[in-house]
DNA sequence: GCGTGCATACTCGGATATAAGCTGTCCGAGTAGAGGGGG
DNA sequence: CCCCCTCTACTCGGACAGCTTATATCCGAGTATGCACGC
């Protein structure tokens, strides 16, 4: 199991955007964090498709949050970047090979899939318990606003 | 985020091994589940390195569980295949770029990393709550033992 | 009849190709803003 | 002095390479079994 590095970038960007009063360009967000401009742009597009940020076109444009930071959970950001597909995908090997189970015995999901789904549910629940605003409180937001204003 | 397909194979194999009274060859485990023989062998080697199964060499050899199935958690199997590394790896971007935090402010882990680690902890805790024996009870173990005996 | 040695067939184990997905990059389409000209 | 037009520079957006990782495979090293032989 491996999470994309873009997840970390996206979460940090949302924290910065929560402190901004004007749209912030993607290139500026990249410079603020010292990461690739073009690649970050890709992930910001994913956030826009998920409805978490809103692209503002034209001069003085950039990205802005669509909702108050307190209403955006970390889970939403992670799913926007990683995709909504569950990490574990059951390939129904219980119905394959020599000890294949008959179809009538497979009305319920495979036991393995149930355990994995439950674990992923716990993971999601934990991520959903923290909002972007909660995260922002653990950073030096004063310095952030200074940098954003000076930009 | 994406889990390796080998995780599903490994868990199913552990369930089968919990019902076997003799070592089961890797090729037979593959045929029982209808998956690639050589690739499954790779994952079984990972299980052996993790101390979950024990390879029995020579004729009539194969793989066998090292402990009672009730003492093997699903988490152990997943970590054996996926590796012990956490899914989220903090790259400390809070210390990079224009709004880099000073080192003296980074004595504690990054807030983003803390949230991700907590979620992963919840995921692990859930997986650790189910043993291979628990999983076996949701399968038709009678059919399994017949197939293993007929082998 | 029993012990020993050997041949055999079966097992695991690591080193090796192929495919997919993440990482990183580029250039084009579109738009809000600023400035100049005219009324 | 105010309004309109144009021009510019800046923004996002999707299409295009490079590289690490997962997937799948092959062949070689090692060993317990079974049999034959000798005692």
Tab-separated table of C-alpha atoms (C1' of nucleotides) in Angstrom:
chain	number	residue	atom	x	y	z
A	1	UNK	CA	0.000	0.000	0.000
A	2	UNK	CA	1.319	3.400	-0.906
A	3	UNK	CA	-0.241	6.845	-0.944
A	4	UNK	CA	0.631	9.309	-3.658
A	5	UNK	CA	2.924	12.144	-2.637
A	6	UNK	CA	0.342	14.456	-4.181
A	7	UNK	CA	-1.888	13.805	-1.178
A	8	UNK	CA	0.533	15.583	1.117
A	9	UNK	CA	0.836	18.491	-1.286
A	10	UNK	CA	-2.912	18.806	-1.694
A	11	UNK	CA	-3.596	18.863	2.042
A	12	UNK	CA	-0.947	21.500	2.675
A	13	UNK	CA	-2.327	23.594	-0.170
A	14	UNK	CA	-5.816	23.451	1.318
A	15	UNK	CA	-4.416	24.663	4.639
A	16	UNK	CA	-2.753	27.606	2.887
A	17	UNK	CA	-5.891	28.393	0.913
A	18	UNK	CA	-7.869	28.448	4.158
A	19	UNK	CA	-5.761	31.438	5.233
A	20	UNK	CA	-5.925	33.300	1.910
A	21	UNK	CA	-8.424	36.065	1.243
A	22	UNK	CA	-7.803	36.100	-2.507
A	23	UNK	CA	-7.281	33.345	-5.060
A	24	UNK	CA	-3.758	31.888	-5.032
A	25	UNK	CA	-2.182	30.793	-8.337
A	26	UNK	CA	-1.019	27.200	-8.643
A	27	UNK	CA	2.536	28.296	-9.386
A	28	UNK	CA	2.623	30.347	-6.206
A	29	UNK	CA	1.314	27.456	-4.126
A	30	UNK	CA	4.114	25.338	-5.561
A	31	UNK	CA	6.767	27.928	-4.722
A	32	UNK	CA	5.410	28.316	-1.201
A	33	UNK	CA	5.978	24.598	-0.620
A	34	UNK	CA	9.012	24.088	-2.808
A	35	UNK	CA	7.463	21.469	-5.075
A	36	UNK	CA	7.060	21.032	-8.823
A	37	UNK	CA	4.775	23.675	-10.333
A	38	UNK	CA	3.355	21.647	-13.168
A	39	UNK	CA	2.797	18.499	-11.181
A	40	UNK	CA	1.056	20.325	-8.377
A	41	UNK	CA	-1.205	21.885	-11.008
A	42	UNK	CA	-2.314	18.391	-11.917
A	43	UNK	CA	-3.428	17.647	-8.392
A	44	UNK	CA	-5.132	20.997	-7.996
A	45	UNK	CA	-7.180	20.139	-11.052
A	46	UNK	CA	-8.235	16.971	-9.261
A	47	UNK	CA	-9.291	19.035	-6.245
A	48	UNK	CA	-11.297	21.276	-8.563
A	49	UNK	CA	-13.051	18.293	-10.167
A	50	UNK	CA	-13.976	17.090	-6.677
A	51	UNK	CA	-15.530	20.460	-5.853
A	52	UNK	CA	-13.112	21.279	-3.042
A	53	UNK	CA	-11.421	24.238	-4.703
A	54	UNK	CA	-12.702	26.599	-7.378
A	55	UNK	CA	-10.505	27.809	-10.233
A	56	UNK	CA	-10.571	31.567	-10.817
A	57	UNK	CA	-9.539	32.365	-14.351
A	58	UNK	CA	-7.868	35.399	-15.801
A	59	UNK	CA	-5.453	37.833	-14.298
A	60	UNK	CA	-5.184	37.833	-10.467
A	61	UNK	CA	-6.821	34.422	-10.666
A	62	UNK	CA	-5.866	31.203	-8.961
A	63	UNK	CA	-7.542	28.687	-6.694
A	64	UNK	CA	-9.847	29.296	-3.750
A	65	UNK	CA	-11.754	27.026	-1.399
A	66	UNK	CA	-15.396	26.517	-2.298
A	67	UNK	CA	-16.479	26.151	1.321
A	68	UNK	CA	-15.312	27.206	4.797
A	69	UNK	CA	-12.280	25.185	5.862
A	70	UNK	CA	-14.240	23.782	8.776
A	71	UNK	CA	-16.570	22.018	6.346
A	72	UNK	CA	-13.807	20.326	4.349
A	73	UNK	CA	-12.551	17.048	5.786
A	74	UNK	CA	-9.147	15.553	5.169
A	75	UNK	CA	-10.924	12.503	3.781
A	76	UNK	CA	-12.406	14.565	0.963
A	77	UNK	CA	-8.997	15.874	-0.017
A	78	UNK	CA	-7.402	12.432	0.066
A	79	UNK	CA	-10.181	10.884	-2.001
A	80	UNK	CA	-10.028	13.722	-4.504
A	81	UNK	CA	-6.378	13.017	-5.215
A	82	UNK	CA	-6.276	9.250	-4.835
A	83	UNK	CA	-9.604	8.547	-6.453
A	84	UNK	CA	-12.767	7.149	-4.899
A	85	UNK	CA	-11.883	3.499	-5.576
A	86	UNK	CA	-11.304	1.416	-2.445
A	87	UNK	CA	-7.735	0.317	-1.795
A	88	UNK	CA	-8.702	-3.346	-1.715
A	89	UNK	CA	-10.464	-4.795	-4.710
A	90	UNK	CA	-11.853	-8.296	-4.357
A	91	UNK	CA	-11.188	-10.341	-7.477
A	92	UNK	CA	-13.510	-13.123	-6.307
A	93	UNK	CA	-10.881	-15.800	-6.323
A	94	UNK	CA	-13.199	-17.801	-4.098
A	95	UNK	CA	-15.108	-18.586	-7.303
A	96	UNK	CA	-12.012	-19.626	-9.221
A	97	UNK	CA	-9.688	-22.611	-9.199
A	98	UNK	CA	-10.271	-26.116	-7.919
A	99	UNK	CA	-12.057	-25.139	-4.727
A	100	UNK	CA	-14.340	-22.621	-6.374
A	101	UNK	CA	-17.437	-21.952	-4.327
A	102	UNK	CA	-20.798	-22.380	-6.122
A	103	UNK	CA	-22.450	-19.084	-7.104
A	104	UNK	CA	-25.419	-19.675	-4.796
A	105	UNK	CA	-22.984	-19.619	-1.847
A	106	UNK	CA	-21.694	-16.206	-2.861
A	107	UNK	CA	-24.699	-14.039	-2.182
A	108	UNK	CA	-22.757	-12.169	0.496
A	109	UNK	CA	-19.387	-10.511	-0.140
A	110	UNK	CA	-16.285	-12.605	0.427
A	111	UNK	CA	-15.157	-12.735	4.055
A	112	UNK	CA	-11.752	-11.381	3.132
A	113	UNK	CA	-13.332	-8.444	1.349
A	114	UNK	CA	-15.543	-7.740	4.361
A	115	UNK	CA	-12.571	-7.539	6.710
A	116	UNK	CA	-10.654	-5.286	4.369
A	117	UNK	CA	-13.686	-3.074	3.801
A	118	UNK	CA	-14.225	-2.713	7.539
A	119	UNK	CA	-10.619	-1.636	8.025
A	120	UNK	CA	-10.891	0.873	5.225
A	121	UNK	CA	-14.081	2.174	6.769
A	122	UNK	CA	-12.221	2.785	10.028
A	123	UNK	CA	-9.495	4.577	8.092
A	124	UNK	CA	-12.036	6.798	6.348
A	125	UNK	CA	-13.859	7.535	9.560
A	126	UNK	CA	-10.621	8.682	11.155
A	127	UNK	CA	-9.750	10.960	8.262
A	128	UNK	CA	-13.269	12.353	8.187
A	129	UNK	CA	-12.900	13.378	11.835
A	130	UNK	CA	-10.430	16.134	11.025
A	131	UNK	CA	-11.193	19.226	8.982
A	132	UNK	CA	-8.835	21.512	7.128
A	133	UNK	CA	-9.537	24.165	9.743
A	134	UNK	CA	-8.469	21.771	12.502
A	135	UNK	CA	-5.234	21.164	10.666
A	136	UNK	CA	-4.600	24.842	10.094
A	137	UNK	CA	-4.620	25.454	13.844
A	138	UNK	CA	-1.476	23.338	14.143
A	139	UNK	CA	0.467	25.607	11.793
A	140	UNK	CA	1.827	29.121	12.075
A	141	UNK	CA	-1.022	30.813	10.253
A	142	UNK	CA	0.354	34.274	10.994
A	143	UNK	CA	3.439	33.604	8.919
A	144	UNK	CA	1.224	32.180	6.199
A	145	UNK	CA	-0.916	35.288	5.956
A	146	UNK	CA	2.194	37.457	5.878
A	147	UNK	CA	3.615	35.494	2.972
A	148	UNK	CA	0.295	35.556	1.158
A	149	UNK	CA	-0.032	39.297	1.648
A	150	UNK	CA	3.542	39.966	0.579
A	151	UNK	CA	3.167	37.777	-2.512
B	1	UNK	CA	-3.955	4.320	-2.639
B	2	UNK	CA	-3.920	0.788	-3.927
B	3	UNK	CA	-3.308	-2.566	-2.282
B	4	UNK	CA	-1.413	-5.269	-4.099
B	5	UNK	CA	-3.497	-8.119	-5.463
B	6	UNK	CA	-1.072	-10.439	-3.715
B	7	UNK	CA	-2.659	-9.457	-0.404
B	8	UNK	CA	-5.901	-11.155	-1.345
B	9	UNK	CA	-4.051	-14.256	-2.516
B	10	UNK	CA	-1.958	-14.446	0.641
B	11	UNK	CA	-4.948	-14.188	2.966
B	12	UNK	CA	-6.872	-16.880	1.099
B	13	UNK	CA	-3.805	-19.114	1.165
B	14	UNK	CA	-3.506	-18.711	4.926
B	15	UNK	CA	-7.146	-19.735	5.302
B	16	UNK	CA	-6.522	-22.869	3.248
B	17	UNK	CA	-3.359	-23.688	5.170
B	18	UNK	CA	-5.297	-23.402	8.416
B	19	UNK	CA	-7.375	-26.377	7.263
B	20	UNK	CA	-4.464	-28.504	6.014
B	21	UNK	CA	-2.844	-31.200	8.124
B	22	UNK	CA	0.183	-31.540	5.834
B	23	UNK	CA	2.341	-29.032	3.989
B	24	UNK	CA	0.749	-27.716	0.788
B	25	UNK	CA	2.988	-26.928	-2.204
B	26	UNK	CA	2.895	-23.431	-3.635
B	27	UNK	CA	1.833	-24.717	-7.043
B	28	UNK	CA	-1.110	-26.525	-5.497
B	29	UNK	CA	-2.202	-23.405	-3.602
B	30	UNK	CA	-2.124	-21.547	-6.884
B	31	UNK	CA	-4.232	-24.172	-8.660
B	32	UNK	CA	-6.730	-24.219	-5.810
B	33	UNK	CA	-7.319	-20.495	-6.314
B	34	UNK	CA	-6.773	-20.284	-10.059
B	35	UNK	CA	-3.915	-17.781	-9.901
B	36	UNK	CA	-0.398	-17.597	-11.290
B	37	UNK	CA	1.871	-20.262	-9.780
B	38	UNK	CA	5.140	-18.389	-9.977
B	39	UNK	CA	3.794	-15.082	-8.774
B	40	UNK	CA	2.023	-16.625	-5.820
B	41	UNK	CA	5.326	-18.293	-4.927
B	42	UNK	CA	6.839	-14.856	-4.580
B	43	UNK	CA	4.237	-13.783	-2.062
B	44	UNK	CA	4.531	-17.035	-0.128
B	45	UNK	CA	8.223	-16.335	0.216
B	46	UNK	CA	7.291	-12.992	1.733
B	47	UNK	CA	5.010	-14.758	4.204
B	48	UNK	CA	7.873	-17.096	5.067
B	49	UNK	CA	10.256	-14.194	5.660
B	50	UNK	CA	7.669	-12.679	8.002
B	51	UNK	CA	7.501	-15.889	10.017
B	52	UNK	CA	3.849	-16.606	9.219
B	53	UNK	CA	4.394	-19.752	7.175
B	54	UNK	CA	7.224	-22.244	7.234
B	55	UNK	CA	8.675	-23.767	4.069
B	56	UNK	CA	9.055	-27.554	4.121
B	57	UNK	CA	11.676	-28.655	1.631
B	58	UNK	CA	12.038	-31.843	-0.300
B	59	UNK	CA	9.451	-34.241	-1.603
B	60	UNK	CA	5.965	-33.987	-0.035
B	61	UNK	CA	7.037	-30.546	1.099
B	62	UNK	CA	5.236	-27.234	0.785
B	63	UNK	CA	4.137	-24.501	3.133
B	64	UNK	CA	2.573	-24.773	6.583
B	65	UNK	CA	1.495	-22.244	9.184
B	66	UNK	CA	4.004	-21.643	11.950
B	67	UNK	CA	1.321	-20.968	14.559
B	68	UNK	CA	-2.325	-21.798	15.214
B	69	UNK	CA	-4.587	-19.829	12.873
B	70	UNK	CA	-6.169	-18.136	15.854
B	71	UNK	CA	-2.871	-16.452	16.654
B	72	UNK	CA	-2.310	-15.035	13.161
B	73	UNK	CA	-3.992	-11.717	12.484
B	74	UNK	CA	-4.962	-10.414	9.077
B	75	UNK	CA	-2.766	-7.397	9.775
B	76	UNK	CA	0.310	-9.608	9.951
B	77	UNK	CA	-0.473	-11.136	6.568
B	78	UNK	CA	-1.124	-7.773	4.946
B	79	UNK	CA	2.068	-6.257	6.331
B	80	UNK	CA	4.073	-9.282	5.258
B	81	UNK	CA	3.024	-8.796	1.646
B	82	UNK	CA	2.817	-5.014	1.471
B	83	UNK	CA	5.847	-4.294	3.591
B	84	UNK	CA	6.023	-2.591	6.987
B	85	UNK	CA	6.378	0.917	5.580
B	86	UNK	CA	3.453	3.227	6.346
B	87	UNK	CA	1.277	4.205	3.413
B	88	UNK	CA	1.817	7.905	4.023
B	89	UNK	CA	5.359	9.217	4.085
B	90	UNK	CA	5.835	12.798	5.219
B	91	UNK	CA	8.367	14.584	3.033
B	92	UNK	CA	8.552	17.542	5.416
B	93	UNK	CA	7.446	20.079	2.867
B	94	UNK	CA	6.640	22.350	5.805
B	95	UNK	CA	10.399	22.988	5.944
B	96	UNK	CA	10.689	23.747	2.241
B	97	UNK	CA	9.710	26.597	-0.038
B	98	UNK	CA	8.988	30.214	0.797
B	99	UNK	CA	6.955	29.574	3.928
B	100	UNK	CA	9.387	27.050	5.376
B	101	UNK	CA	9.004	26.693	9.118
B	102	UNK	CA	12.152	27.132	11.214
B	103	UNK	CA	13.670	23.864	12.483
B	104	UNK	CA	13.042	24.767	16.124
B	105	UNK	CA	9.293	24.813	15.352
B	106	UNK	CA	9.437	21.263	13.996
B	107	UNK	CA	10.149	19.293	17.113
B	108	UNK	CA	6.810	17.509	16.780
B	109	UNK	CA	5.717	15.659	13.642
B	110	UNK	CA	3.846	17.640	11.013
B	111	UNK	CA	0.121	17.973	11.685
B	112	UNK	CA	-0.718	16.397	8.358
B	113	UNK	CA	1.476	13.415	9.144
B	114	UNK	CA	-0.173	13.044	12.545
B	115	UNK	CA	-3.655	12.875	11.024
B	116	UNK	CA	-2.577	10.360	8.422
B	117	UNK	CA	-0.756	8.253	10.996
B	118	UNK	CA	-3.815	8.199	13.239
B	119	UNK	CA	-5.984	6.985	10.365
B	120	UNK	CA	-3.509	4.304	9.497
B	121	UNK	CA	-3.420	3.262	13.129
B	122	UNK	CA	-7.192	2.822	13.048
B	123	UNK	CA	-6.849	0.765	9.897
B	124	UNK	CA	-4.233	-1.459	11.480
B	125	UNK	CA	-6.253	-1.860	14.643
B	126	UNK	CA	-9.235	-3.038	12.621
B	127	UNK	CA	-7.200	-5.572	10.686
B	128	UNK	CA	-5.557	-6.816	13.868
B	129	UNK	CA	-9.004	-7.576	15.293
B	130	UNK	CA	-9.575	-10.496	12.947
B	131	UNK	CA	-7.551	-13.704	12.910
B	132	UNK	CA	-7.128	-16.219	10.121
B	133	UNK	CA	-9.243	-18.635	12.166
B	134	UNK	CA	-12.065	-16.089	12.319
B	135	UNK	CA	-11.919	-15.754	8.550
B	136	UNK	CA	-11.888	-19.501	8.019
B	137	UNK	CA	-15.211	-19.803	9.793
B	138	UNK	CA	-16.853	-17.815	7.003
B	139	UNK	CA	-15.783	-20.336	4.378
B	140	UNK	CA	-16.838	-23.871	3.558
B	141	UNK	CA	-13.974	-25.568	5.370
B	142	UNK	CA	-15.427	-29.005	4.740
B	143	UNK	CA	-15.006	-28.611	0.991
B	144	UNK	CA	-11.505	-27.312	1.598
B	145	UNK	CA	-10.456	-30.340	3.590
B	146	UNK	CA	-11.926	-32.647	0.957
B	147	UNK	CA	-9.938	-30.980	-1.774
B	148	UNK	CA	-6.789	-31.067	0.323
B	149	UNK	CA	-7.268	-34.731	1.126
B	150	UNK	CA	-8.015	-35.626	-2.505
B	151	UNK	CA	-4.977	-33.659	-3.640
C	1	DG	C1'	15.615	-59.494	7.334
C	2	DC	C1'	18.065	-55.138	8.058
C	3	DG	C1'	21.074	-51.241	7.214
C	4	DT	C1'	23.256	-48.380	3.796
C	5	DG	C1'	23.942	-45.873	-0.375
C	6	DC	C1'	22.143	-43.868	-4.427
C	7	DA	C1'	19.129	-42.166	-7.908
C	8	DT	C1'	15.066	-39.494	-8.485
C	9	DA	C1'	11.527	-36.404	-8.513
C	10	DC	C1'	9.810	-32.989	-6.095
C	11	DT	C1'	10.242	-28.752	-3.418
C	12	DC	C1'	11.718	-23.858	-2.551
C	13	DG	C1'	14.639	-19.674	-3.731
C	14	DG	C1'	16.452	-15.816	-6.109
C	15	DA	C1'	17.532	-13.466	-10.504
C	16	DT	C1'	15.220	-11.868	-14.702
C	17	DA	C1'	11.533	-9.524	-18.412
C	18	DT	C1'	7.043	-6.934	-19.014
C	19	DA	C1'	3.156	-3.717	-17.898
C	20	DA	C1'	0.943	-0.301	-15.251
C	21	DG	C1'	0.762	3.795	-12.628
C	22	DC	C1'	2.903	7.669	-10.339
C	23	DT	C1'	5.999	11.586	-11.303
C	24	DG	C1'	7.293	15.389	-13.933
C	25	DT	C1'	6.886	18.456	-18.122
C	26	DC	C1'	5.249	21.120	-22.050
C	27	DC	C1'	2.384	24.147	-24.849
C	28	DG	C1'	-2.280	25.970	-26.227
C	29	DA	C1'	-7.142	28.103	-25.052
C	30	DG	C1'	-9.482	31.414	-22.400
C	31	DT	C1'	-10.213	35.406	-19.457
C	32	DA	C1'	-10.038	39.344	-16.130
C	33	DG	C1'	-7.691	43.490	-15.691
C	34	DA	C1'	-5.259	47.821	-17.218
C	35	DG	C1'	-4.461	51.389	-20.324
C	36	DG	C1'	-5.517	54.433	-24.167
C	37	DG	C1'	-8.682	56.746	-27.099
C	38	DG	C1'	-13.026	58.841	-28.117
C	39	DG	C1'	-17.380	61.089	-26.891
D	1	DC	C1'	-14.955	63.576	-16.778
D	2	DC	C1'	-16.927	59.108	-18.174
D	3	DC	C1'	-17.447	55.129	-21.198
D	4	DC	C1'	-15.814	51.808	-24.503
D	5	DC	C1'	-12.499	49.186	-26.950
D	6	DT	C1'	-8.330	46.810	-27.376
D	7	DC	C1'	-4.358	44.872	-25.904
D	8	DT	C1'	-1.701	42.420	-22.833
D	9	DA	C1'	-0.217	39.423	-19.513
D	10	DC	C1'	-1.629	36.140	-16.672
D	11	DT	C1'	-4.409	32.139	-15.493
D	12	DC	C1'	-6.055	27.328	-16.007
D	13	DG	C1'	-6.587	22.968	-18.835
D	14	DG	C1'	-5.440	18.887	-21.187
D	15	DA	C1'	-1.973	16.218	-23.945
D	16	DC	C1'	2.876	14.296	-23.756
D	17	DA	C1'	7.660	11.750	-21.852
D	18	DG	C1'	10.540	9.380	-17.809
D	19	DC	C1'	10.937	6.453	-14.009
D	20	DT	C1'	9.768	3.652	-10.007
D	21	DT	C1'	6.912	-0.135	-8.629
D	22	DA	C1'	3.801	-4.076	-9.138
D	23	DT	C1'	3.083	-8.108	-12.088
D	24	DA	C1'	4.480	-12.291	-14.185
D	25	DT	C1'	8.054	-15.616	-15.448
D	26	DC	C1'	12.083	-18.642	-15.768
D	27	DC	C1'	15.742	-21.712	-14.334
D	28	DG	C1'	19.025	-23.369	-10.720
D	29	DA	C1'	20.129	-25.183	-5.667
D	30	DG	C1'	18.734	-28.268	-2.130
D	31	DT	C1'	16.343	-32.119	0.145
D	32	DA	C1'	13.195	-35.959	1.814
D	33	DT	C1'	11.486	-40.032	-0.193
D	34	DG	C1'	11.644	-44.655	-2.269
D	35	DC	C1'	14.213	-48.368	-4.110
D	36	DA	C1'	18.041	-51.407	-4.930
D	37	DC	C1'	21.952	-53.481	-3.298
D	38	DG	C1'	25.023	-55.566	-0.041
D	39	DC	C1'	25.648	-57.699	4.476
